[in-house]
Short mmCIF file of C-alpha atoms in Angstrom, two decimals:
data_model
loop_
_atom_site.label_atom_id
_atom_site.label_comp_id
_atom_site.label_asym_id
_atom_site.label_seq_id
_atom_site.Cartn_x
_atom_site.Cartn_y
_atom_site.Cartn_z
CA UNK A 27 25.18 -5.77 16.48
CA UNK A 28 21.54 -6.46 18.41
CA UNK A 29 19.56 -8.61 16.80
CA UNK A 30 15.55 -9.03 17.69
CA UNK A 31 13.09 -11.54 17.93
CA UNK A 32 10.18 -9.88 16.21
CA UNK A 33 10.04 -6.86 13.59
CA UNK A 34 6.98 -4.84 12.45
CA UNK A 35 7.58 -3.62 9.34
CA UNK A 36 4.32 -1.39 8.72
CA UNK A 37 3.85 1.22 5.73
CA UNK A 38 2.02 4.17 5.53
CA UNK A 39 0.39 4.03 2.20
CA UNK A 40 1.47 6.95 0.06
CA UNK A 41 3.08 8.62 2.56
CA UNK A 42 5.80 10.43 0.03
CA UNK A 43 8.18 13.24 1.52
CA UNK A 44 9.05 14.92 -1.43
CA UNK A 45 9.92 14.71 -5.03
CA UNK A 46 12.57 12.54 -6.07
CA UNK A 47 15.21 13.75 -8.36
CA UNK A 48 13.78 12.07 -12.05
CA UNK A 49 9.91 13.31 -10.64
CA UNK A 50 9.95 15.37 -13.34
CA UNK A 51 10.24 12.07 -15.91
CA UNK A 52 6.82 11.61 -13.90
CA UNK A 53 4.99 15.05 -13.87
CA UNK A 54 5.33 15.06 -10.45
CA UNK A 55 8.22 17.65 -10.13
CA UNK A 56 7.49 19.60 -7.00
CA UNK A 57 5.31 17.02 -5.27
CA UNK A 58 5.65 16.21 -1.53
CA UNK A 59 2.75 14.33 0.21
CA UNK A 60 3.48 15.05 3.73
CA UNK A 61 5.14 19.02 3.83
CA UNK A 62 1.81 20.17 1.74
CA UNK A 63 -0.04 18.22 4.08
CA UNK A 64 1.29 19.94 7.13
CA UNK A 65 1.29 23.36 5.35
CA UNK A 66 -2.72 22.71 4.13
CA UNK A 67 -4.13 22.18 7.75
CA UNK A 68 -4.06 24.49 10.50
CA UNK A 69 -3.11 22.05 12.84
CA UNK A 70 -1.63 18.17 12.86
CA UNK A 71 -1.14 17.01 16.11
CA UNK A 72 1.50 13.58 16.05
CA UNK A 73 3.09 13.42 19.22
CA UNK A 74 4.29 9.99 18.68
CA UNK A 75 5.80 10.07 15.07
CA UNK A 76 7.32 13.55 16.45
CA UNK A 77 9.12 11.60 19.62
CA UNK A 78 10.15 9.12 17.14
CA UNK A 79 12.05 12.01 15.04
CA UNK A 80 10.01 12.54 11.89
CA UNK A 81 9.97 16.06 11.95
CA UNK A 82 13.78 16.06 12.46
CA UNK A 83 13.61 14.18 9.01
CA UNK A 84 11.07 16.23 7.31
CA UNK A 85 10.72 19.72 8.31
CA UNK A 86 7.50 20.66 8.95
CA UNK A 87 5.39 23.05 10.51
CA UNK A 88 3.38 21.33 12.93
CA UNK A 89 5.83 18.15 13.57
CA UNK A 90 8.94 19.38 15.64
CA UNK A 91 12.30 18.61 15.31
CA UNK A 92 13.16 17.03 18.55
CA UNK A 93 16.59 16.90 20.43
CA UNK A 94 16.65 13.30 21.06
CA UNK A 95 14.36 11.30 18.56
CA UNK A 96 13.63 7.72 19.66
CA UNK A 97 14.18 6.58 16.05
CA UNK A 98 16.81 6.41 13.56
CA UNK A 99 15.98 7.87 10.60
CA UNK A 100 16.26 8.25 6.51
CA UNK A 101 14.48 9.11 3.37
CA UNK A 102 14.58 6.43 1.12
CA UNK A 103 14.77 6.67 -2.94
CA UNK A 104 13.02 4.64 -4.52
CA UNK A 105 14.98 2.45 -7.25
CA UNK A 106 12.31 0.82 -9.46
CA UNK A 107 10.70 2.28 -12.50
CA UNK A 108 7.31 3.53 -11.48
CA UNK A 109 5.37 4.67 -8.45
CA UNK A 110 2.67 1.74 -7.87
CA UNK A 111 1.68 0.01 -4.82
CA UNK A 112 2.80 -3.51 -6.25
CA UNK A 113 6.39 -1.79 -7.51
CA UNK A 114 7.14 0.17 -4.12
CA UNK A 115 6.09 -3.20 -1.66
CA UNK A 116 7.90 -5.72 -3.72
CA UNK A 117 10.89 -3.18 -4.13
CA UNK A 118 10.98 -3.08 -0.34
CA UNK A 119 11.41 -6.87 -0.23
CA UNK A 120 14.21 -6.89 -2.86
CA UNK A 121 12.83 -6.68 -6.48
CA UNK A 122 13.81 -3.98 -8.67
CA UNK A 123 11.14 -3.33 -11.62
CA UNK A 124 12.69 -2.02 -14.50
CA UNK A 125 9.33 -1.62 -16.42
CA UNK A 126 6.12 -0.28 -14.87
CA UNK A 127 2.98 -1.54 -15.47
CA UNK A 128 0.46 -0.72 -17.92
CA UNK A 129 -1.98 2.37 -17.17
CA UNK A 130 -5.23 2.91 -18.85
CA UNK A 131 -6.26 6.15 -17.46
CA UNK A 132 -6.91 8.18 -20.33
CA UNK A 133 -8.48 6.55 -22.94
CA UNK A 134 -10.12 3.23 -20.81
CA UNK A 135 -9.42 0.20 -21.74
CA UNK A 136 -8.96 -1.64 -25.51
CA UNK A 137 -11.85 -2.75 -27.09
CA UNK A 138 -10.38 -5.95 -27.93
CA UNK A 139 -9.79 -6.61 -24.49
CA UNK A 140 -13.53 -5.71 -23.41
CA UNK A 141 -15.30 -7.84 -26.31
CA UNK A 142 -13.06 -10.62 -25.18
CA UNK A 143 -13.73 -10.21 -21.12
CA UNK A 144 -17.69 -9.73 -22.12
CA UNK A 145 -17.40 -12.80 -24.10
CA UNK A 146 -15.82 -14.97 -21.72
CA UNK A 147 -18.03 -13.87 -18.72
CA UNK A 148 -21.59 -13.37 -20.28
CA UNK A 149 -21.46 -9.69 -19.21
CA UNK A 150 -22.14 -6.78 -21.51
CA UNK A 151 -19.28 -3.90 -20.27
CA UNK A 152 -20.62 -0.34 -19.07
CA UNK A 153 -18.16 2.13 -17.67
CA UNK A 154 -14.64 2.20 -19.09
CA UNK A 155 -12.92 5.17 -17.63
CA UNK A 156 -10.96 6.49 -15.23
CA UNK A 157 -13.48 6.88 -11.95
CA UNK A 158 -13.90 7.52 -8.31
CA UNK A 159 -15.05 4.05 -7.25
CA UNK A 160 -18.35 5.96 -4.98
CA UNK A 161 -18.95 8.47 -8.27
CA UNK A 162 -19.18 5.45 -10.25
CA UNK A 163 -21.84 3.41 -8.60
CA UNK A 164 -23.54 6.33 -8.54
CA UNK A 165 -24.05 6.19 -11.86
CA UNK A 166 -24.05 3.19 -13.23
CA UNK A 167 -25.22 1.04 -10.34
CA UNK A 168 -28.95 1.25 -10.81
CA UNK A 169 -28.17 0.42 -14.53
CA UNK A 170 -26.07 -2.48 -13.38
CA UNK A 171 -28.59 -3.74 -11.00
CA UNK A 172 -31.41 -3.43 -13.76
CA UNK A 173 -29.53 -5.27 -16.06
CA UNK A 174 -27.10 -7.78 -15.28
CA UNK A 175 -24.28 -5.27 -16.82
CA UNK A 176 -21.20 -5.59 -15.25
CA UNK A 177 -18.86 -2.08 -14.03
CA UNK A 178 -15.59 -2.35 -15.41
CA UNK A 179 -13.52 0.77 -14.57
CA UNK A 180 -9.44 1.46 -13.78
CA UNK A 181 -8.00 4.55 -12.17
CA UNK A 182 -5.00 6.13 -11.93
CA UNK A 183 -2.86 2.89 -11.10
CA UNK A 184 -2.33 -0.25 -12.98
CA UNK A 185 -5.98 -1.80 -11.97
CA UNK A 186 -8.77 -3.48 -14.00
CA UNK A 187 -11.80 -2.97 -11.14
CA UNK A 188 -14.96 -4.56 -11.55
CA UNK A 189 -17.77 -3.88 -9.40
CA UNK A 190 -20.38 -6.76 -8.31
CA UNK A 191 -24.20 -5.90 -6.65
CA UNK A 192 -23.71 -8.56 -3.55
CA UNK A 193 -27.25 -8.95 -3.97
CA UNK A 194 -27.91 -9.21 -7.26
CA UNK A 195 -24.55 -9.72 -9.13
CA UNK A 196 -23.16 -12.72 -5.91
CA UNK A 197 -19.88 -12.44 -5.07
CA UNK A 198 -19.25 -15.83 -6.40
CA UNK A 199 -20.03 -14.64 -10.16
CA UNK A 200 -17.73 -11.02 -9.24
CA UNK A 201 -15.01 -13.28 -8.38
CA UNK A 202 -15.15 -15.57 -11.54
CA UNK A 203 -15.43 -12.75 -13.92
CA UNK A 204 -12.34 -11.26 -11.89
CA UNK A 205 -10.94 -14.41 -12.45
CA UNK A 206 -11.21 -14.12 -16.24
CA UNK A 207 -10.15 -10.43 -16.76
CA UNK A 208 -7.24 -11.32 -14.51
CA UNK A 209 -6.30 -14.44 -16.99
CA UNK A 210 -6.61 -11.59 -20.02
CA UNK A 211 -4.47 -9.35 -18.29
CA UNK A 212 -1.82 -11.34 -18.25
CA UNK A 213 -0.61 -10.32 -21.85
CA UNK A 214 2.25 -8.13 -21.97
CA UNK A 215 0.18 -5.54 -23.99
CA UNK A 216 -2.89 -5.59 -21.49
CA UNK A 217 -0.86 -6.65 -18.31
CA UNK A 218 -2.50 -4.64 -15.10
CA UNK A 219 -0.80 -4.68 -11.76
CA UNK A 220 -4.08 -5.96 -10.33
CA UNK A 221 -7.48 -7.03 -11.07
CA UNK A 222 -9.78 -5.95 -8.61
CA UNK A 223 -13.06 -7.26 -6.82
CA UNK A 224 -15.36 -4.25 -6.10
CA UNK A 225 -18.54 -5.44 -4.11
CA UNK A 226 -21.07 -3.14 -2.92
CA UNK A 227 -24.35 -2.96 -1.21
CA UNK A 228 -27.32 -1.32 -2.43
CA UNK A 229 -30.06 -0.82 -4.36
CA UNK A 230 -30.33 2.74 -5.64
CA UNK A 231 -28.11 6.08 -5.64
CA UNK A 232 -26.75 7.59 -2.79
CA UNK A 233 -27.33 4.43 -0.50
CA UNK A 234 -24.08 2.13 -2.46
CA UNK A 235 -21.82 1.20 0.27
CA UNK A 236 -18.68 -0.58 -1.12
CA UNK A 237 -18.10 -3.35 1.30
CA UNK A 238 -15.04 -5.77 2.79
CA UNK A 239 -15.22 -8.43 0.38
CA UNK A 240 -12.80 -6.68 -1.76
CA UNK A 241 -10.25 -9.00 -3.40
CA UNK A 242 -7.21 -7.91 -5.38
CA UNK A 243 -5.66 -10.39 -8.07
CA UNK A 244 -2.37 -9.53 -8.24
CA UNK A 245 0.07 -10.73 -10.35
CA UNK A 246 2.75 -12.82 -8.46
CA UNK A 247 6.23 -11.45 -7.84
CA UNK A 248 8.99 -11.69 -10.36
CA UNK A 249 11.14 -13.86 -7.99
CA UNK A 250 11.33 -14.66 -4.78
CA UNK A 251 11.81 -11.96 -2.13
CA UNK A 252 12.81 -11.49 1.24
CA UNK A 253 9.44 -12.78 2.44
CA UNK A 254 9.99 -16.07 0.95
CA UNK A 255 13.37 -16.21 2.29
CA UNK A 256 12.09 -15.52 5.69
CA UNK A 257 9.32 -18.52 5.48
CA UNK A 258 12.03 -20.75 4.14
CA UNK A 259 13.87 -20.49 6.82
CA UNK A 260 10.95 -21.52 9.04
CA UNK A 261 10.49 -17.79 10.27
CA UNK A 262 6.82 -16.78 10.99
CA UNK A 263 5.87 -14.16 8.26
CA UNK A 264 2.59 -12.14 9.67
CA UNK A 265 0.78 -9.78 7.07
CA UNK A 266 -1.80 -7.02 7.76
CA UNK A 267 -3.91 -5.34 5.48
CA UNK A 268 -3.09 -5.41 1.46
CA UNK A 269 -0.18 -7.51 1.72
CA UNK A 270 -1.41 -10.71 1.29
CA UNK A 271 -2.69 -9.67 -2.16
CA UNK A 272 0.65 -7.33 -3.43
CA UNK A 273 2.46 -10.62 -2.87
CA UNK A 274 -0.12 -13.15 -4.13
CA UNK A 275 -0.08 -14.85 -0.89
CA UNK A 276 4.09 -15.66 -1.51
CA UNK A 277 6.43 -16.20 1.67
CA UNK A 278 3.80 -15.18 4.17
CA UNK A 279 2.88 -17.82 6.77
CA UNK A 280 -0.24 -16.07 7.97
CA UNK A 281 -2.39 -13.16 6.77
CA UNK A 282 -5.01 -10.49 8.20
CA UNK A 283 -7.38 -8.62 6.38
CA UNK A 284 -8.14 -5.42 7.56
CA UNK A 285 -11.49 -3.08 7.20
CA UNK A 286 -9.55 -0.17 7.41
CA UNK A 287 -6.22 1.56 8.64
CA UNK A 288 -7.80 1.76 11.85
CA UNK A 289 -7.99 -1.51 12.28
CA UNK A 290 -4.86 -3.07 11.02
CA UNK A 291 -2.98 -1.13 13.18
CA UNK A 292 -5.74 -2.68 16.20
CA UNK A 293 -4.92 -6.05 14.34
CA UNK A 294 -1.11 -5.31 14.60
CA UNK A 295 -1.57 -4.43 18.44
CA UNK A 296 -3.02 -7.60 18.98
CA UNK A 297 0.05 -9.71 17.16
CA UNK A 298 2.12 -7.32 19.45
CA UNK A 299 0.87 -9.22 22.50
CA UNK A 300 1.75 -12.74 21.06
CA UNK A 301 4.81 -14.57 20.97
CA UNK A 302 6.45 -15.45 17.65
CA UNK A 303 10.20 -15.33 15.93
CA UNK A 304 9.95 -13.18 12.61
CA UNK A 305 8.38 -10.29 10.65
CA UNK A 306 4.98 -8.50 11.30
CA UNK A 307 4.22 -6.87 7.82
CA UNK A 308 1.19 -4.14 7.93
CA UNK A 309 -0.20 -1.80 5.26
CA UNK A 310 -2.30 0.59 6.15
CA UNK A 311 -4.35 1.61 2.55
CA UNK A 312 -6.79 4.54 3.62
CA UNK A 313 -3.71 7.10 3.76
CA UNK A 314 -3.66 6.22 -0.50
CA UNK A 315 -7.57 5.11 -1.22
CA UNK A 316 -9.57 7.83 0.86
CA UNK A 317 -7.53 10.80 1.14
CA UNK A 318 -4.71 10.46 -1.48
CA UNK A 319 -6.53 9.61 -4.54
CA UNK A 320 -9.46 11.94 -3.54
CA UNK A 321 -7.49 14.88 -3.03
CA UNK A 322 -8.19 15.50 0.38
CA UNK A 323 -5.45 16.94 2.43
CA UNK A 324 -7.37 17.48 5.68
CA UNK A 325 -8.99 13.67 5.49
CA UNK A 326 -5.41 12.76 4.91
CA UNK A 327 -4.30 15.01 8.15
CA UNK A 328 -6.91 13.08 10.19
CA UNK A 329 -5.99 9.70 9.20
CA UNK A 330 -2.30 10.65 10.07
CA UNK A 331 -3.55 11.52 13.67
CA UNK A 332 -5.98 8.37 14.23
CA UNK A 333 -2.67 6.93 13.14
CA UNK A 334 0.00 8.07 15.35
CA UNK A 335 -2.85 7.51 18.67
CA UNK A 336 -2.81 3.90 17.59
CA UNK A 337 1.38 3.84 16.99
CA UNK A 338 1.75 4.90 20.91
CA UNK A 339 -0.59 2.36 21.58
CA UNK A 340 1.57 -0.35 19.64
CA UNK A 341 5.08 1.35 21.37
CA UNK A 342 3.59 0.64 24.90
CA UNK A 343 3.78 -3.54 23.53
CA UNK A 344 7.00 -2.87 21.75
CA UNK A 345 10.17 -4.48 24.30
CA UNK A 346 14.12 -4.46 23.78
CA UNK A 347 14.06 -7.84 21.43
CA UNK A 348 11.42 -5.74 19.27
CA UNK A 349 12.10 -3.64 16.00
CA UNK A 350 9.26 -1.12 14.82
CA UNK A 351 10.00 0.09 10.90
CA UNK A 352 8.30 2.97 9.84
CA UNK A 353 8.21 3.15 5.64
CA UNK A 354 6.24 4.18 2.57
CA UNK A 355 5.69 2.86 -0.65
CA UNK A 356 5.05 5.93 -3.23
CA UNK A 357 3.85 9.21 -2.91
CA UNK A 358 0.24 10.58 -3.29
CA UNK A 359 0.33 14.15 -2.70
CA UNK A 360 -3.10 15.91 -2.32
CA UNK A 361 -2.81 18.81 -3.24
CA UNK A 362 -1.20 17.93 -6.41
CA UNK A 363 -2.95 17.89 -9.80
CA UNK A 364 -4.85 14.60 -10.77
CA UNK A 365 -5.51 11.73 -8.75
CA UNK A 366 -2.37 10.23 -9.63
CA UNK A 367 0.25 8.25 -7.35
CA UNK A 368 3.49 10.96 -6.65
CA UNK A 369 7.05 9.93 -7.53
CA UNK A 370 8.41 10.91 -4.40
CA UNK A 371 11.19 9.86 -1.80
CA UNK A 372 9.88 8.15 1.55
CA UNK A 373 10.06 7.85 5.04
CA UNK A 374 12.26 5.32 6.81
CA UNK A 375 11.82 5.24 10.83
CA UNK A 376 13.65 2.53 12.88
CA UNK A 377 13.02 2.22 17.03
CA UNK A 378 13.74 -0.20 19.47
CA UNK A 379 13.45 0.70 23.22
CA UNK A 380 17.15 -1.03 23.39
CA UNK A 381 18.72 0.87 20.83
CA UNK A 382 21.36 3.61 22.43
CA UNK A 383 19.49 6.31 20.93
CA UNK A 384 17.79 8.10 17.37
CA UNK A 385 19.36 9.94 14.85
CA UNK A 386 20.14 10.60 11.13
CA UNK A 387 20.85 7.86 8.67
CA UNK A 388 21.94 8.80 5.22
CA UNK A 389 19.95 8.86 2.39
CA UNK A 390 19.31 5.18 1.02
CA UNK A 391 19.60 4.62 -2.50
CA UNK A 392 16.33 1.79 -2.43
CA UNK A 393 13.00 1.15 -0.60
CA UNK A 394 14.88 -2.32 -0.68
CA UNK A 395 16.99 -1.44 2.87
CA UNK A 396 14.07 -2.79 4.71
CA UNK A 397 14.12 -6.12 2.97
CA UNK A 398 17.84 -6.75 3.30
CA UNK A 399 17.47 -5.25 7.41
CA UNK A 400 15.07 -7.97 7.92
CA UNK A 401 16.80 -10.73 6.14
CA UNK A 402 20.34 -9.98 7.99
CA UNK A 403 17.97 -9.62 11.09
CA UNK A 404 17.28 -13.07 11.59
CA UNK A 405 20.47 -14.63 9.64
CA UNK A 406 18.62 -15.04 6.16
CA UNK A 407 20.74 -14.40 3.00
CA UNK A 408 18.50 -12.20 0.38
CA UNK A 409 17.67 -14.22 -2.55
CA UNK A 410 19.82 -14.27 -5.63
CA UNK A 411 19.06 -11.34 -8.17
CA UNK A 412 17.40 -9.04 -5.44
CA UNK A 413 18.73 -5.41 -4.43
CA UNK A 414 19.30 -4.12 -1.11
CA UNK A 415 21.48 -3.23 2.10
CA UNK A 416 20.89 -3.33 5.38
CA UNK A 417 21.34 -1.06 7.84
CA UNK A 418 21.06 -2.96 10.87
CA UNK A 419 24.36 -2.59 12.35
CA UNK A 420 23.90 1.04 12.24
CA UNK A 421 20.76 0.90 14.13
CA UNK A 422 22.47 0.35 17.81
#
């Protein structure tokens, strides 16, 4: 069995390939992020992803099935209760969530929980629905700006978002009232996945730019995963992107934010060149935030192809002691109804330039496999009370 010096574990945001078998528990029955992709566009060019085997595991109509894929390959199921960010990323490191986090998508958000958050920061509440975060500067920015009101809005996850003028509002006073909500949201009957920071620039409609200084407080994991196992061990833990906040900071030894899926995969290219002895862990967000969630299947398409020009890039910097993991963590289909998150099964891609060769894997029962590969990687037992099997020995 090889073993490598450095993995790069990096997940394609939403990137679902069809429903899994209880979608229906979901009302997502029927769903399948990338094949209505592929069949909404006339074209989707991903010469990489399609060396590596993808369309061998997905059949699709512009992805081939290839003879010899680079990769191994599998779709994975996903074993929590739920299809959240937070739930699929801390399910890939070994936790299994058993009860998924609150939602306030129809009705807003309890008025006991608003009087309290508007006592505690000095802010009087405006919004309180479900919202596109551009549609809802629109219109209630100028208002917000005017007044000193503060934006609270969620979506179709488990998020409390509140939006901050930069200007006007300071970051400083977005993050404390962020703070607050996040301390609120800690009760079982209020508890949200994530608080979120929404700063924007500004000053009237049509000109709102939401900027970088986004900051997700997430609630810390249930129990230590393979992450912390890894930094235990004295392992260097690298994150890219969202991780940092899914995990609360927790078993990573460094941490990159990105400004978009563009440039984590840049940032990722860059680690690629250094030396270090452990796990490279990437999200890549704009696959879920800007074409998912908007319902955008050709924006989606696009992003898949600035994608896989970036992925060859990385594969040049990729040697024998290197493992590249291709995953998901949920589904966001969109051409589906809503703006919801999909329950769907997901992509699992493995490649090394010294494995003997691609092919199928079978189907895994958890998004945990790539948890449990890493730990047995690098020698690392999982920690007690998490899920998972490896599959590195079948890797080659």
């Amino acid at each position: 069995m090889r073993h490598y010096k450095r993995v790069f574990l990096i997940v394609t945001d939403s990137l679902g390939i069809g429903a899994m078998p209880d979608a229906d528990r979901y009302g997502d029955q029927g769903s399948d992020t990338l094949g209505h992709i592929d069949g909404a566009v006339e074209s989707l060019r991903l010469p990489n992803l399609e060396r590596l085997g993808l369309g061998n595991l997905h059949p699709l109509r512009h992805v081939q099935a290839v003879k010899h894929p680079l990769a191994r390959y599998a779709s994975l199921m996903e074993a929590s209760a739920g299809k959240d960010t937070m739930t699929g990323h801390w399910e890939m490191m070994g936790l299994r969530t058993t009860t998924p986090f609150q939602t306030f998508t129809e009705n807003g958000f309890p008025a006991e929980l608003l009087e309290e958050l508007s006592k505690r920061t000095g802010h009087r509440i405006i919004g309180n629905k479900s919202a596109s975060g551009t549609e809802i500067l629109d219109e209630l920015a100028e208002q917000e700006i005017a007044t000193g009101d503060m934006i609270v809005y969620t979506s179709a996850d488990s998020v409390l978002q509140i939006c901050g003028n930069e200007e006007t509002f300071g970051l400083a006073e977005l993050y404390r009232c962020c703070e607050i909500a996040r301390e609120l949201t800690l009760r079982d009957e209020w508890k949200v996945g994530r608080v979120i920071a929404r700063p924007y620039i500004g000053r009237k409609k049509g000109e709102f730019v939401r900027t970088a200084n986004r900051h997700d407080y997430a609630l810390k994991p249930g129990g230590p995963t393979a992450l912390n196992a890894l930094k235990d061990r004295g392992l260097d833990v690298i994150s890219v992107g969202k991780i940092f906040d899914i995990f609360d900071g927790e078993g990573l030894t460094e941490s990159n934010k990105s400004k978009s899926s563009v440039h984590g995969m840049e940032q990722t290219i860059e680690i690629a060149g250094r030396d270090f002895n452990g796990l490279c862990f990437v999200n890549l967000v704009d696959f879920d935030a800007l074409w998912g969630h908007r319902r955008n299947p050709a924006g989606y398409a696009a992003e898949l192809e600035r994608f896989d020009g970036k992925l060859g890039e990385l594969m040049e910097k990729i040697g024998d002691d290197d493992l590249l993991m291709i995953t998901a963590d949920h589904g966001n289909d969109p051409t589906y109804s809503g703006t919801d998150h999909t329950r769907e099964m997901v992509p699992f891609l493995a490649y090394s330039p010294s494995m003997d060769g691609g092919g199928a894997l079978a189907r895994q029962e958890s998004f945990a496999v790539n948890g449990a590969t890493v730990a047995e990687n690098f020698g690392v037992e999982m920690p007690e009370g998490t899920i998972g099997a490896s599959v590195l020995g079948e890797l080659g």
